[in-house]
Amino acid sequence: MNKRTITIIAILLALLFVGSLIWGVTTKNKLEANYTEKSSEAEQLTLLRDNLMKSVDSLDQAFQEVSGENAQLQGELTTAQETAQAALYDMRRAQKARKNDNDVAYEMRKQIEDLMNVRSMLETSITELTEENKDLRQRNVVLRQDLSTAKTEAYESNKKVDNLSRLNESIEADLERMTLGNFKATAIQVDLLRKNGSNTANANRARRIAVSFDLTDVPSEFLGVRPIFLVLTDESSTPVISENPVRAKSIVNGAEKDIIALEGRDVNLERNQRISFTHELSDKLDEGFYRAEIYTDIGMLGSAKVQLR
């Protein structure tokens, strides 16, 4: 190796050393500068960290306070909601009650109007009844007088009825004596008939009279053809006269008696037989008792009563 080469190597090494030294110094300066910068940044970061930690602590405390307030507010909100619901319920109930009150008031007004109308009607009725009672009192006085008169008349009528009863009993006895003993009518039936043939007891509707009777065990001396007469009398024994009355004579109690009959006809008398008469009435009969009497030429065969109302 030559000197030049060594010199070059030496120069190169020197240059290399100088370069290394420069680089080292530069790097050191940079590192120191970076360290200083990093240190300053670290300090700033530390300060920032400390501030952030304080902020976090403050925020945490604020969060805790806010959380507490939030829970309180949440409770107050719930209470407020419940209060609002209760108020709404009360309001609806009040509205419903008011509607019901309105309905009740309407019904009450109707009832009051009805009661007022009823009161007016009652007052009118009371006035009318007062007048009617006044009239009735006056009529009552008249009726009392009429009643007194009617009692007197009733007493007189009772006396007449008693007299008629005694007269009727006497007539019954006389009629019994007037019959011919064994030759008499039995099972006498008297019916008053309407136009259509049905029975009636109404004096205004009686249009005909039907009389039937039995003759049984007729004695031999009375058999054969004999006249039979139907006589109708009223309560006073006065004969009812038809448009074509049948006038005849009969022997009663051994004496001749004139009779006025509704009908009369000749009948061939047998030992036992039933005989019927049906006669159309010329005039309407009055109310009262009537007697149908059966006669023959030699006496009275029997009689029966009928009543019209």
PDB file of C-alpha atoms in Angstrom:
ATOM      1  CA  MET A   1       0.000   0.000   0.000  1.00  0.00           C
ATOM      2  CA  ASN A   2       1.358   3.333  -0.928  1.00  0.00           C
ATOM      3  CA  LYS A   3       1.494   6.568   0.886  1.00  0.00           C
ATOM      4  CA  ARG A   4      -1.053   8.186  -1.333  1.00  0.00           C
ATOM      5  CA  THR A   5      -3.465   5.454  -0.664  1.00  0.00           C
ATOM      6  CA  ILE A   6      -2.876   5.723   3.012  1.00  0.00           C
ATOM      7  CA  THR A   7      -3.288   9.456   2.781  1.00  0.00           C
ATOM      8  CA  ILE A   8      -6.522   9.056   0.961  1.00  0.00           C
ATOM      9  CA  ILE A   9      -7.653   6.513   3.472  1.00  0.00           C
ATOM     10  CA  ALA A  10      -6.598   8.779   6.237  1.00  0.00           C
ATOM     11  CA  ILE A  11      -8.415  11.688   4.661  1.00  0.00           C
ATOM     12  CA  LEU A  12     -11.428   9.578   4.157  1.00  0.00           C
ATOM     13  CA  LEU A  13     -11.310   8.359   7.727  1.00  0.00           C
ATOM     14  CA  ALA A  14     -10.811  11.936   8.879  1.00  0.00           C
ATOM     15  CA  LEU A  15     -13.719  13.015   6.769  1.00  0.00           C
ATOM     16  CA  LEU A  16     -15.693  10.122   8.038  1.00  0.00           C
ATOM     17  CA  PHE A  17     -14.805  11.017  11.624  1.00  0.00           C
ATOM     18  CA  VAL A  18     -15.664  14.632  11.073  1.00  0.00           C
ATOM     19  CA  GLY A  19     -18.862  13.633   9.413  1.00  0.00           C
ATOM     20  CA  SER A  20     -19.656  11.312  12.270  1.00  0.00           C
ATOM     21  CA  LEU A  21     -18.859  13.991  14.728  1.00  0.00           C
ATOM     22  CA  ILE A  22     -21.026  16.502  12.918  1.00  0.00           C
ATOM     23  CA  TRP A  23     -23.761  13.966  12.645  1.00  0.00           C
ATOM     24  CA  GLY A  24     -23.475  13.090  16.292  1.00  0.00           C
ATOM     25  CA  VAL A  25     -23.569  16.705  17.325  1.00  0.00           C
ATOM     26  CA  THR A  26     -26.456  17.388  15.019  1.00  0.00           C
ATOM     27  CA  THR A  27     -28.274  14.339  16.193  1.00  0.00           C
ATOM     28  CA  LYS A  28     -27.619  15.255  19.764  1.00  0.00           C
ATOM     29  CA  ASN A  29     -28.883  18.718  19.220  1.00  0.00           C
ATOM     30  CA  LYS A  30     -31.931  17.357  17.495  1.00  0.00           C
ATOM     31  CA  LEU A  31     -32.464  14.811  20.250  1.00  0.00           C
ATOM     32  CA  GLU A  32     -31.982  17.448  22.866  1.00  0.00           C
ATOM     33  CA  ALA A  33     -34.319  19.726  20.993  1.00  0.00           C
ATOM     34  CA  ASN A  34     -36.791  16.871  20.589  1.00  0.00           C
ATOM     35  CA  TYR A  35     -36.410  15.973  24.230  1.00  0.00           C
ATOM     36  CA  THR A  36     -36.960  19.512  25.244  1.00  0.00           C
ATOM     37  CA  GLU A  37     -39.937  19.679  22.929  1.00  0.00           C
ATOM     38  CA  LYS A  38     -41.197  16.334  24.155  1.00  0.00           C
ATOM     39  CA  SER A  39     -40.662  17.383  27.744  1.00  0.00           C
ATOM     40  CA  SER A  40     -42.547  20.573  27.130  1.00  0.00           C
ATOM     41  CA  GLU A  41     -45.269  18.600  25.338  1.00  0.00           C
ATOM     42  CA  ALA A  42     -45.283  16.078  28.148  1.00  0.00           C
ATOM     43  CA  GLU A  43     -45.681  18.840  30.648  1.00  0.00           C
ATOM     44  CA  GLN A  44     -48.478  20.317  28.602  1.00  0.00           C
ATOM     45  CA  LEU A  45     -50.064  16.897  28.264  1.00  0.00           C
ATOM     46  CA  THR A  46     -49.658  16.359  31.982  1.00  0.00           C
ATOM     47  CA  LEU A  47     -51.258  19.692  32.651  1.00  0.00           C
ATOM     48  CA  LEU A  48     -53.999  18.871  30.145  1.00  0.00           C
ATOM     49  CA  ARG A  49     -54.449  15.465  31.782  1.00  0.00           C
ATOM     50  CA  ASP A  50     -54.709  17.076  35.201  1.00  0.00           C
ATOM     51  CA  ASN A  51     -57.226  19.594  33.852  1.00  0.00           C
ATOM     52  CA  LEU A  52     -59.153  16.828  32.131  1.00  0.00           C
ATOM     53  CA  MET A  53     -59.190  14.810  35.330  1.00  0.00           C
ATOM     54  CA  LYS A  54     -60.532  17.823  37.176  1.00  0.00           C
ATOM     55  CA  SER A  55     -63.081  18.323  34.438  1.00  0.00           C
ATOM     56  CA  VAL A  56     -64.024  14.659  34.595  1.00  0.00           C
ATOM     57  CA  ASP A  57     -64.384  14.939  38.372  1.00  0.00           C
ATOM     58  CA  SER A  58     -66.487  18.035  37.927  1.00  0.00           C
ATOM     59  CA  LEU A  59     -68.512  16.422  35.190  1.00  0.00           C
ATOM     60  CA  ASP A  60     -68.920  13.299  37.313  1.00  0.00           C
ATOM     61  CA  GLN A  61     -70.107  15.381  40.226  1.00  0.00           C
ATOM     62  CA  ALA A  62     -72.366  17.314  37.866  1.00  0.00           C
ATOM     63  CA  PHE A  63     -73.576  14.034  36.395  1.00  0.00           C
ATOM     64  CA  GLN A  64     -74.320  12.739  39.851  1.00  0.00           C
ATOM     65  CA  GLU A  65     -76.193  15.929  40.652  1.00  0.00           C
ATOM     66  CA  VAL A  66     -77.981  15.831  37.315  1.00  0.00           C
ATOM     67  CA  SER A  67     -78.785  12.153  37.818  1.00  0.00           C
ATOM     68  CA  GLY A  68     -80.271  12.963  41.201  1.00  0.00           C
ATOM     69  CA  GLU A  69     -82.200  15.872  39.786  1.00  0.00           C
ATOM     70  CA  ASN A  70     -83.261  13.662  36.886  1.00  0.00           C
ATOM     71  CA  ALA A  71     -84.580  11.004  39.286  1.00  0.00           C
ATOM     72  CA  GLN A  72     -86.370  13.712  41.263  1.00  0.00           C
ATOM     73  CA  LEU A  73     -87.707  15.228  38.060  1.00  0.00           C
ATOM     74  CA  GLN A  74     -88.723  11.770  36.881  1.00  0.00           C
ATOM     75  CA  GLY A  75     -90.627  11.245  40.119  1.00  0.00           C
ATOM     76  CA  GLU A  76     -92.164  14.670  39.839  1.00  0.00           C
ATOM     77  CA  LEU A  77     -93.056  13.897  36.212  1.00  0.00           C
ATOM     78  CA  THR A  78     -94.701  10.639  37.261  1.00  0.00           C
ATOM     79  CA  THR A  79     -96.563  12.446  40.030  1.00  0.00           C
ATOM     80  CA  ALA A  80     -97.566  15.171  37.609  1.00  0.00           C
ATOM     81  CA  GLN A  81     -98.809  12.563  35.128  1.00  0.00           C
ATOM     82  CA  GLU A  82    -100.790  10.807  37.835  1.00  0.00           C
ATOM     83  CA  THR A  83    -102.186  14.154  38.964  1.00  0.00           C
ATOM     84  CA  ALA A  84    -103.089  15.003  35.374  1.00  0.00           C
ATOM     85  CA  GLN A  85    -104.789  11.618  34.917  1.00  0.00           C
ATOM     86  CA  ALA A  86    -106.747  12.102  38.147  1.00  0.00           C
ATOM     87  CA  ALA A  87    -107.702  15.604  37.081  1.00  0.00           C
ATOM     88  CA  LEU A  88    -108.807  14.305  33.680  1.00  0.00           C
ATOM     89  CA  TYR A  89    -110.862  11.545  35.357  1.00  0.00           C
ATOM     90  CA  ASP A  90    -112.423  14.077  37.719  1.00  0.00           C
ATOM     91  CA  MET A  91    -113.174  16.387  34.808  1.00  0.00           C
ATOM     92  CA  ARG A  92    -114.848  13.595  32.801  1.00  0.00           C
ATOM     93  CA  ARG A  93    -116.789  12.453  35.853  1.00  0.00           C
ATOM     94  CA  ALA A  94    -117.844  16.029  36.479  1.00  0.00           C
ATOM     95  CA  GLN A  95    -118.918  16.365  32.846  1.00  0.00           C
ATOM     96  CA  LYS A  96    -120.883  13.115  33.113  1.00  0.00           C
ATOM     97  CA  ALA A  97    -122.380  14.165  36.428  1.00  0.00           C
ATOM     98  CA  ARG A  98    -123.307  17.510  34.913  1.00  0.00           C
ATOM     99  CA  LYS A  99    -124.943  15.724  31.993  1.00  0.00           C
ATOM    100  CA  ASN A 100    -126.781  13.486  34.452  1.00  0.00           C
ATOM    101  CA  ASP A 101    -127.721  16.556  36.471  1.00  0.00           C
ATOM    102  CA  ASN A 102    -129.049  18.144  33.303  1.00  0.00           C
ATOM    103  CA  ASP A 103    -131.073  15.010  32.541  1.00  0.00           C
ATOM    104  CA  VAL A 104    -132.348  14.883  36.120  1.00  0.00           C
ATOM    105  CA  ALA A 105    -133.217  18.551  35.984  1.00  0.00           C
ATOM    106  CA  TYR A 106    -135.074  17.998  32.697  1.00  0.00           C
ATOM    107  CA  GLU A 107    -137.022  15.087  34.166  1.00  0.00           C
ATOM    108  CA  MET A 108    -137.747  17.101  37.300  1.00  0.00           C
ATOM    109  CA  ARG A 109    -139.050  19.971  35.182  1.00  0.00           C
ATOM    110  CA  LYS A 110    -141.287  17.553  33.320  1.00  0.00           C
ATOM    111  CA  GLN A 111    -142.540  16.069  36.579  1.00  0.00           C
ATOM    112  CA  ILE A 112    -143.156  19.535  37.980  1.00  0.00           C
ATOM    113  CA  GLU A 113    -145.129  20.477  34.869  1.00  0.00           C
ATOM    114  CA  ASP A 114    -147.139  17.237  35.138  1.00  0.00           C
ATOM    115  CA  LEU A 115    -147.793  17.886  38.824  1.00  0.00           C
ATOM    116  CA  MET A 116    -148.899  21.432  38.062  1.00  0.00           C
ATOM    117  CA  ASN A 117    -151.267  20.091  35.406  1.00  0.00           C
ATOM    118  CA  VAL A 118    -152.578  17.486  37.850  1.00  0.00           C
ATOM    119  CA  ARG A 119    -153.028  20.163  40.505  1.00  0.00           C
ATOM    120  CA  SER A 120    -154.948  22.294  38.024  1.00  0.00           C
ATOM    121  CA  MET A 121    -157.124  19.317  37.117  1.00  0.00           C
ATOM    122  CA  LEU A 122    -157.681  18.513  40.785  1.00  0.00           C
ATOM    123  CA  GLU A 123    -158.626  22.088  41.546  1.00  0.00           C
ATOM    124  CA  THR A 124    -161.102  22.011  38.670  1.00  0.00           C
ATOM    125  CA  SER A 125    -162.434  18.647  39.856  1.00  0.00           C
ATOM    126  CA  ILE A 126    -162.730  19.944  43.420  1.00  0.00           C
ATOM    127  CA  THR A 127    -164.717  22.929  42.177  1.00  0.00           C
ATOM    128  CA  GLU A 128    -166.953  20.665  40.129  1.00  0.00           C
ATOM    129  CA  LEU A 129    -167.342  18.226  43.025  1.00  0.00           C
ATOM    130  CA  THR A 130    -168.187  21.086  45.367  1.00  0.00           C
ATOM    131  CA  GLU A 131    -170.967  22.164  43.032  1.00  0.00           C
ATOM    132  CA  GLU A 132    -172.021  18.558  42.547  1.00  0.00           C
ATOM    133  CA  ASN A 133    -172.061  17.964  46.321  1.00  0.00           C
ATOM    134  CA  LYS A 134    -174.183  21.063  46.752  1.00  0.00           C
ATOM    135  CA  ASP A 135    -176.596  19.734  44.153  1.00  0.00           C
ATOM    136  CA  LEU A 136    -176.484  16.283  45.747  1.00  0.00           C
ATOM    137  CA  ARG A 137    -177.301  17.735  49.153  1.00  0.00           C
ATOM    138  CA  GLN A 138    -180.299  19.443  47.654  1.00  0.00           C
ATOM    139  CA  ARG A 139    -181.319  16.263  45.876  1.00  0.00           C
ATOM    140  CA  ASN A 140    -180.715  14.314  49.078  1.00  0.00           C
ATOM    141  CA  VAL A 141    -183.305  16.454  50.817  1.00  0.00           C
ATOM    142  CA  VAL A 142    -185.748  15.658  48.034  1.00  0.00           C
ATOM    143  CA  LEU A 143    -184.816  11.973  48.164  1.00  0.00           C
ATOM    144  CA  ARG A 144    -185.365  11.884  51.903  1.00  0.00           C
ATOM    145  CA  GLN A 145    -188.805  13.258  51.325  1.00  0.00           C
ATOM    146  CA  ASP A 146    -189.364  10.769  48.517  1.00  0.00           C
ATOM    147  CA  LEU A 147    -188.023   7.991  50.746  1.00  0.00           C
ATOM    148  CA  SER A 148    -190.472   8.898  53.446  1.00  0.00           C
ATOM    149  CA  THR A 149    -193.232   8.841  50.875  1.00  0.00           C
ATOM    150  CA  ALA A 150    -191.923   5.569  49.446  1.00  0.00           C
ATOM    151  CA  LYS A 151    -191.844   4.003  52.906  1.00  0.00           C
ATOM    152  CA  THR A 152    -195.440   4.993  53.386  1.00  0.00           C
ATOM    153  CA  GLU A 153    -196.312   3.598  49.971  1.00  0.00           C
ATOM    154  CA  ALA A 154    -194.289   0.464  50.698  1.00  0.00           C
ATOM    155  CA  TYR A 155    -196.181  -0.002  53.911  1.00  0.00           C
ATOM    156  CA  GLU A 156    -199.427   0.364  52.022  1.00  0.00           C
ATOM    157  CA  SER A 157    -198.118  -1.983  49.311  1.00  0.00           C
ATOM    158  CA  ASN A 158    -197.122  -4.551  51.920  1.00  0.00           C
ATOM    159  CA  LYS A 159    -200.601  -4.351  53.316  1.00  0.00           C
ATOM    160  CA  LYS A 160    -201.954  -4.857  49.805  1.00  0.00           C
ATOM    161  CA  VAL A 161    -199.533  -7.757  49.245  1.00  0.00           C
ATOM    162  CA  ASP A 162    -200.682  -9.344  52.483  1.00  0.00           C
ATOM    163  CA  ASN A 163    -204.250  -8.845  51.405  1.00  0.00           C
ATOM    164  CA  LEU A 164    -203.440 -10.303  47.964  1.00  0.00           C
ATOM    165  CA  SER A 165    -201.667 -13.223  49.583  1.00  0.00           C
ATOM    166  CA  ARG A 166    -204.678 -13.941  51.718  1.00  0.00           C
ATOM    167  CA  LEU A 167    -206.892 -13.478  48.660  1.00  0.00           C
ATOM    168  CA  ASN A 168    -204.627 -15.800  46.665  1.00  0.00           C
ATOM    169  CA  GLU A 169    -204.801 -18.424  49.375  1.00  0.00           C
ATOM    170  CA  SER A 170    -208.576 -18.065  49.392  1.00  0.00           C
ATOM    171  CA  ILE A 171    -208.655 -18.386  45.594  1.00  0.00           C
ATOM    172  CA  GLU A 172    -206.410 -21.455  45.754  1.00  0.00           C
ATOM    173  CA  ALA A 173    -208.777 -22.988  48.242  1.00  0.00           C
ATOM    174  CA  ASP A 174    -211.759 -22.071  46.101  1.00  0.00           C
ATOM    175  CA  LEU A 175    -210.092 -23.474  42.980  1.00  0.00           C
ATOM    176  CA  GLU A 176    -209.324 -26.661  44.796  1.00  0.00           C
ATOM    177  CA  ARG A 177    -212.942 -26.943  45.790  1.00  0.00           C
ATOM    178  CA  MET A 178    -213.990 -26.111  42.246  1.00  0.00           C
ATOM    179  CA  THR A 179    -212.152 -29.087  40.710  1.00  0.00           C
ATOM    180  CA  LEU A 180    -214.016 -32.290  39.992  1.00  0.00           C
ATOM    181  CA  GLY A 181    -212.153 -34.545  42.403  1.00  0.00           C
ATOM    182  CA  ASN A 182    -210.675 -37.476  40.457  1.00  0.00           C
ATOM    183  CA  PHE A 183    -211.397 -35.765  37.130  1.00  0.00           C
ATOM    184  CA  LYS A 184    -208.722 -33.079  37.059  1.00  0.00           C
ATOM    185  CA  ALA A 185    -205.682 -31.908  35.124  1.00  0.00           C
ATOM    186  CA  THR A 186    -202.220 -32.769  36.448  1.00  0.00           C
ATOM    187  CA  ALA A 187    -198.635 -31.866  35.462  1.00  0.00           C
ATOM    188  CA  ILE A 188    -199.844 -28.534  34.146  1.00  0.00           C
ATOM    189  CA  GLN A 189    -197.053 -26.656  32.311  1.00  0.00           C
ATOM    190  CA  VAL A 190    -197.400 -23.008  31.303  1.00  0.00           C
ATOM    191  CA  ASP A 191    -194.834 -21.385  28.978  1.00  0.00           C
ATOM    192  CA  LEU A 192    -194.758 -17.868  27.546  1.00  0.00           C
ATOM    193  CA  LEU A 193    -192.984 -17.787  24.193  1.00  0.00           C
ATOM    194  CA  ARG A 194    -191.247 -15.291  21.919  1.00  0.00           C
ATOM    195  CA  LYS A 195    -191.994 -15.031  18.207  1.00  0.00           C
ATOM    196  CA  ASN A 196    -189.293 -17.602  17.471  1.00  0.00           C
ATOM    197  CA  GLY A 197    -190.853 -20.067  19.911  1.00  0.00           C
ATOM    198  CA  SER A 198    -188.238 -19.825  22.699  1.00  0.00           C
ATOM    199  CA  ASN A 199    -189.306 -19.393  26.293  1.00  0.00           C
ATOM    200  CA  THR A 200    -189.278 -15.958  27.912  1.00  0.00           C
ATOM    201  CA  ALA A 201    -190.228 -14.310  31.183  1.00  0.00           C
ATOM    202  CA  ASN A 202    -190.014 -10.816  29.667  1.00  0.00           C
ATOM    203  CA  ALA A 203    -193.410  -9.175  29.433  1.00  0.00           C
ATOM    204  CA  ASN A 204    -192.339  -7.123  26.404  1.00  0.00           C
ATOM    205  CA  ARG A 205    -191.319 -10.218  24.440  1.00  0.00           C
ATOM    206  CA  ALA A 206    -194.125 -12.647  25.256  1.00  0.00           C
ATOM    207  CA  ARG A 207    -196.143 -13.224  22.066  1.00  0.00           C
ATOM    208  CA  ARG A 208    -197.907 -16.542  22.716  1.00  0.00           C
ATOM    209  CA  ILE A 209    -198.821 -18.845  25.576  1.00  0.00           C
ATOM    210  CA  ALA A 210    -198.438 -22.632  25.546  1.00  0.00           C
ATOM    211  CA  VAL A 211    -200.300 -24.751  28.123  1.00  0.00           C
ATOM    212  CA  SER A 212    -200.186 -28.531  28.400  1.00  0.00           C
ATOM    213  CA  PHE A 213    -201.541 -30.927  31.016  1.00  0.00           C
ATOM    214  CA  ASP A 214    -202.303 -34.580  31.683  1.00  0.00           C
ATOM    215  CA  LEU A 215    -205.637 -36.235  32.255  1.00  0.00           C
ATOM    216  CA  THR A 216    -205.078 -39.558  33.998  1.00  0.00           C
ATOM    217  CA  ASP A 217    -207.461 -42.176  35.321  1.00  0.00           C
ATOM    218  CA  VAL A 218    -210.428 -40.269  33.931  1.00  0.00           C
ATOM    219  CA  PRO A 219    -213.598 -41.767  35.407  1.00  0.00           C
ATOM    220  CA  SER A 220    -215.716 -43.657  32.892  1.00  0.00           C
ATOM    221  CA  GLU A 221    -218.649 -41.275  33.200  1.00  0.00           C
ATOM    222  CA  PHE A 222    -216.464 -38.389  31.911  1.00  0.00           C
ATOM    223  CA  LEU A 223    -215.038 -40.188  28.861  1.00  0.00           C
ATOM    224  CA  GLY A 224    -216.042 -39.114  25.384  1.00  0.00           C
ATOM    225  CA  VAL A 225    -216.233 -35.814  23.575  1.00  0.00           C
ATOM    226  CA  ARG A 226    -216.248 -32.784  25.873  1.00  0.00           C
ATOM    227  CA  PRO A 227    -215.360 -29.097  25.432  1.00  0.00           C
ATOM    228  CA  ILE A 228    -212.037 -27.959  27.004  1.00  0.00           C
ATOM    229  CA  PHE A 229    -211.425 -24.238  27.608  1.00  0.00           C
ATOM    230  CA  LEU A 230    -208.210 -22.306  28.322  1.00  0.00           C
ATOM    231  CA  VAL A 231    -208.738 -19.243  30.519  1.00  0.00           C
ATOM    232  CA  LEU A 232    -205.963 -16.779  31.479  1.00  0.00           C
ATOM    233  CA  THR A 233    -206.497 -14.386  34.411  1.00  0.00           C
ATOM    234  CA  ASP A 234    -204.308 -11.740  36.065  1.00  0.00           C
ATOM    235  CA  GLU A 235    -203.571 -11.194  39.756  1.00  0.00           C
ATOM    236  CA  SER A 236    -207.051  -9.774  40.362  1.00  0.00           C
ATOM    237  CA  SER A 237    -208.685 -12.812  38.681  1.00  0.00           C
ATOM    238  CA  THR A 238    -209.698 -10.657  35.700  1.00  0.00           C
ATOM    239  CA  PRO A 239    -209.711 -12.695  32.454  1.00  0.00           C
ATOM    240  CA  VAL A 240    -207.237 -11.742  29.702  1.00  0.00           C
ATOM    241  CA  ILE A 241    -209.387 -11.191  26.626  1.00  0.00           C
ATOM    242  CA  SER A 242    -208.173 -11.970  23.104  1.00  0.00           C
ATOM    243  CA  GLU A 243    -209.418 -10.523  19.819  1.00  0.00           C
ATOM    244  CA  ASN A 244    -211.814 -13.465  19.456  1.00  0.00           C
ATOM    245  CA  PRO A 245    -212.721 -14.466  22.984  1.00  0.00           C
ATOM    246  CA  VAL A 246    -214.585 -17.715  23.598  1.00  0.00           C
ATOM    247  CA  ARG A 247    -217.534 -17.216  25.911  1.00  0.00           C
ATOM    248  CA  ALA A 248    -218.878 -20.314  27.587  1.00  0.00           C
ATOM    249  CA  LYS A 249    -220.549 -21.634  30.729  1.00  0.00           C
ATOM    250  CA  SER A 250    -219.316 -24.118  33.274  1.00  0.00           C
ATOM    251  CA  ILE A 251    -220.801 -25.640  36.420  1.00  0.00           C
ATOM    252  CA  VAL A 252    -218.805 -24.567  39.488  1.00  0.00           C
ATOM    253  CA  ASN A 253    -219.881 -25.622  42.973  1.00  0.00           C
ATOM    254  CA  GLY A 254    -223.218 -26.663  41.597  1.00  0.00           C
ATOM    255  CA  ALA A 255    -223.837 -23.241  40.016  1.00  0.00           C
ATOM    256  CA  GLU A 256    -223.482 -22.062  36.448  1.00  0.00           C
ATOM    257  CA  LYS A 257    -220.509 -19.749  35.836  1.00  0.00           C
ATOM    258  CA  ASP A 258    -219.767 -17.590  32.823  1.00  0.00           C
ATOM    259  CA  ILE A 259    -216.200 -17.887  31.566  1.00  0.00           C
ATOM    260  CA  ILE A 260    -214.253 -15.930  28.970  1.00  0.00           C
ATOM    261  CA  ALA A 261    -211.594 -18.219  27.451  1.00  0.00           C
ATOM    262  CA  LEU A 262    -208.695 -17.594  25.119  1.00  0.00           C
ATOM    263  CA  GLU A 263    -209.493 -20.835  23.312  1.00  0.00           C
ATOM    264  CA  GLY A 264    -211.928 -23.684  23.466  1.00  0.00           C
ATOM    265  CA  ARG A 265    -212.254 -26.914  21.528  1.00  0.00           C
ATOM    266  CA  ASP A 266    -213.957 -30.274  21.708  1.00  0.00           C
ATOM    267  CA  VAL A 267    -211.700 -33.126  22.800  1.00  0.00           C
ATOM    268  CA  ASN A 268    -212.433 -36.828  22.780  1.00  0.00           C
ATOM    269  CA  LEU A 269    -211.416 -37.630  26.341  1.00  0.00           C
ATOM    270  CA  GLU A 270    -209.673 -40.913  26.932  1.00  0.00           C
ATOM    271  CA  ARG A 271    -208.619 -42.696  30.057  1.00  0.00           C
ATOM    272  CA  ASN A 272    -205.122 -41.169  29.944  1.00  0.00           C
ATOM    273  CA  GLN A 273    -203.913 -38.471  27.615  1.00  0.00           C
ATOM    274  CA  ARG A 274    -201.972 -35.177  27.403  1.00  0.00           C
ATOM    275  CA  ILE A 275    -203.663 -32.113  25.975  1.00  0.00           C
ATOM    276  CA  SER A 276    -201.926 -28.954  24.709  1.00  0.00           C
ATOM    277  CA  PHE A 277    -203.015 -25.411  23.834  1.00  0.00           C
ATOM    278  CA  THR A 278    -200.910 -22.794  22.036  1.00  0.00           C
ATOM    279  CA  HIS A 279    -202.493 -19.378  21.697  1.00  0.00           C
ATOM    280  CA  GLU A 280    -201.251 -16.220  19.986  1.00  0.00           C
ATOM    281  CA  LEU A 281    -201.665 -13.225  22.299  1.00  0.00           C
ATOM    282  CA  SER A 282    -203.495 -10.239  20.861  1.00  0.00           C
ATOM    283  CA  ASP A 283    -201.863  -7.686  23.189  1.00  0.00           C
ATOM    284  CA  LYS A 284    -198.701  -7.457  25.222  1.00  0.00           C
ATOM    285  CA  LEU A 285    -199.040  -8.606  28.812  1.00  0.00           C
ATOM    286  CA  ASP A 286    -198.050  -6.428  31.748  1.00  0.00           C
ATOM    287  CA  GLU A 287    -195.576  -7.519  34.379  1.00  0.00           C
ATOM    288  CA  GLY A 288    -196.996  -9.640  37.182  1.00  0.00           C
ATOM    289  CA  PHE A 289    -198.480 -13.035  37.970  1.00  0.00           C
ATOM    290  CA  TYR A 290    -200.961 -14.803  35.702  1.00  0.00           C
ATOM    291  CA  ARG A 291    -202.989 -17.966  36.114  1.00  0.00           C
ATOM    292  CA  ALA A 292    -203.834 -20.460  33.387  1.00  0.00           C
ATOM    293  CA  GLU A 293    -207.136 -22.217  34.202  1.00  0.00           C
ATOM    294  CA  ILE A 294    -208.500 -25.318  32.462  1.00  0.00           C
ATOM    295  CA  TYR A 295    -212.271 -25.699  32.323  1.00  0.00           C
ATOM    296  CA  THR A 296    -214.715 -28.203  30.885  1.00  0.00           C
ATOM    297  CA  ASP A 297    -218.486 -27.891  30.678  1.00  0.00           C
ATOM    298  CA  ILE A 298    -218.992 -29.551  34.031  1.00  0.00           C
ATOM    299  CA  GLY A 299    -216.327 -27.822  36.055  1.00  0.00           C
ATOM    300  CA  MET A 300    -212.727 -26.704  36.489  1.00  0.00           C
ATOM    301  CA  LEU A 301    -209.975 -29.250  35.806  1.00  0.00           C
ATOM    302  CA  GLY A 302    -207.025 -27.351  37.302  1.00  0.00           C
ATOM    303  CA  SER A 303    -204.817 -24.256  37.169  1.00  0.00           C
ATOM    304  CA  ALA A 304    -201.156 -23.115  37.285  1.00  0.00           C
ATOM    305  CA  LYS A 305    -199.412 -19.768  37.771  1.00  0.00           C
ATOM    306  CA  VAL A 306    -196.752 -18.044  35.668  1.00  0.00           C
ATOM    307  CA  GLN A 307    -194.845 -14.779  36.226  1.00  0.00           C
ATOM    308  CA  LEU A 308    -193.754 -12.092  33.774  1.00  0.00           C
ATOM    309  CA  ARG A 309    -191.118  -9.449  34.563  1.00  0.00           C
TER     310      ARG A 309
END
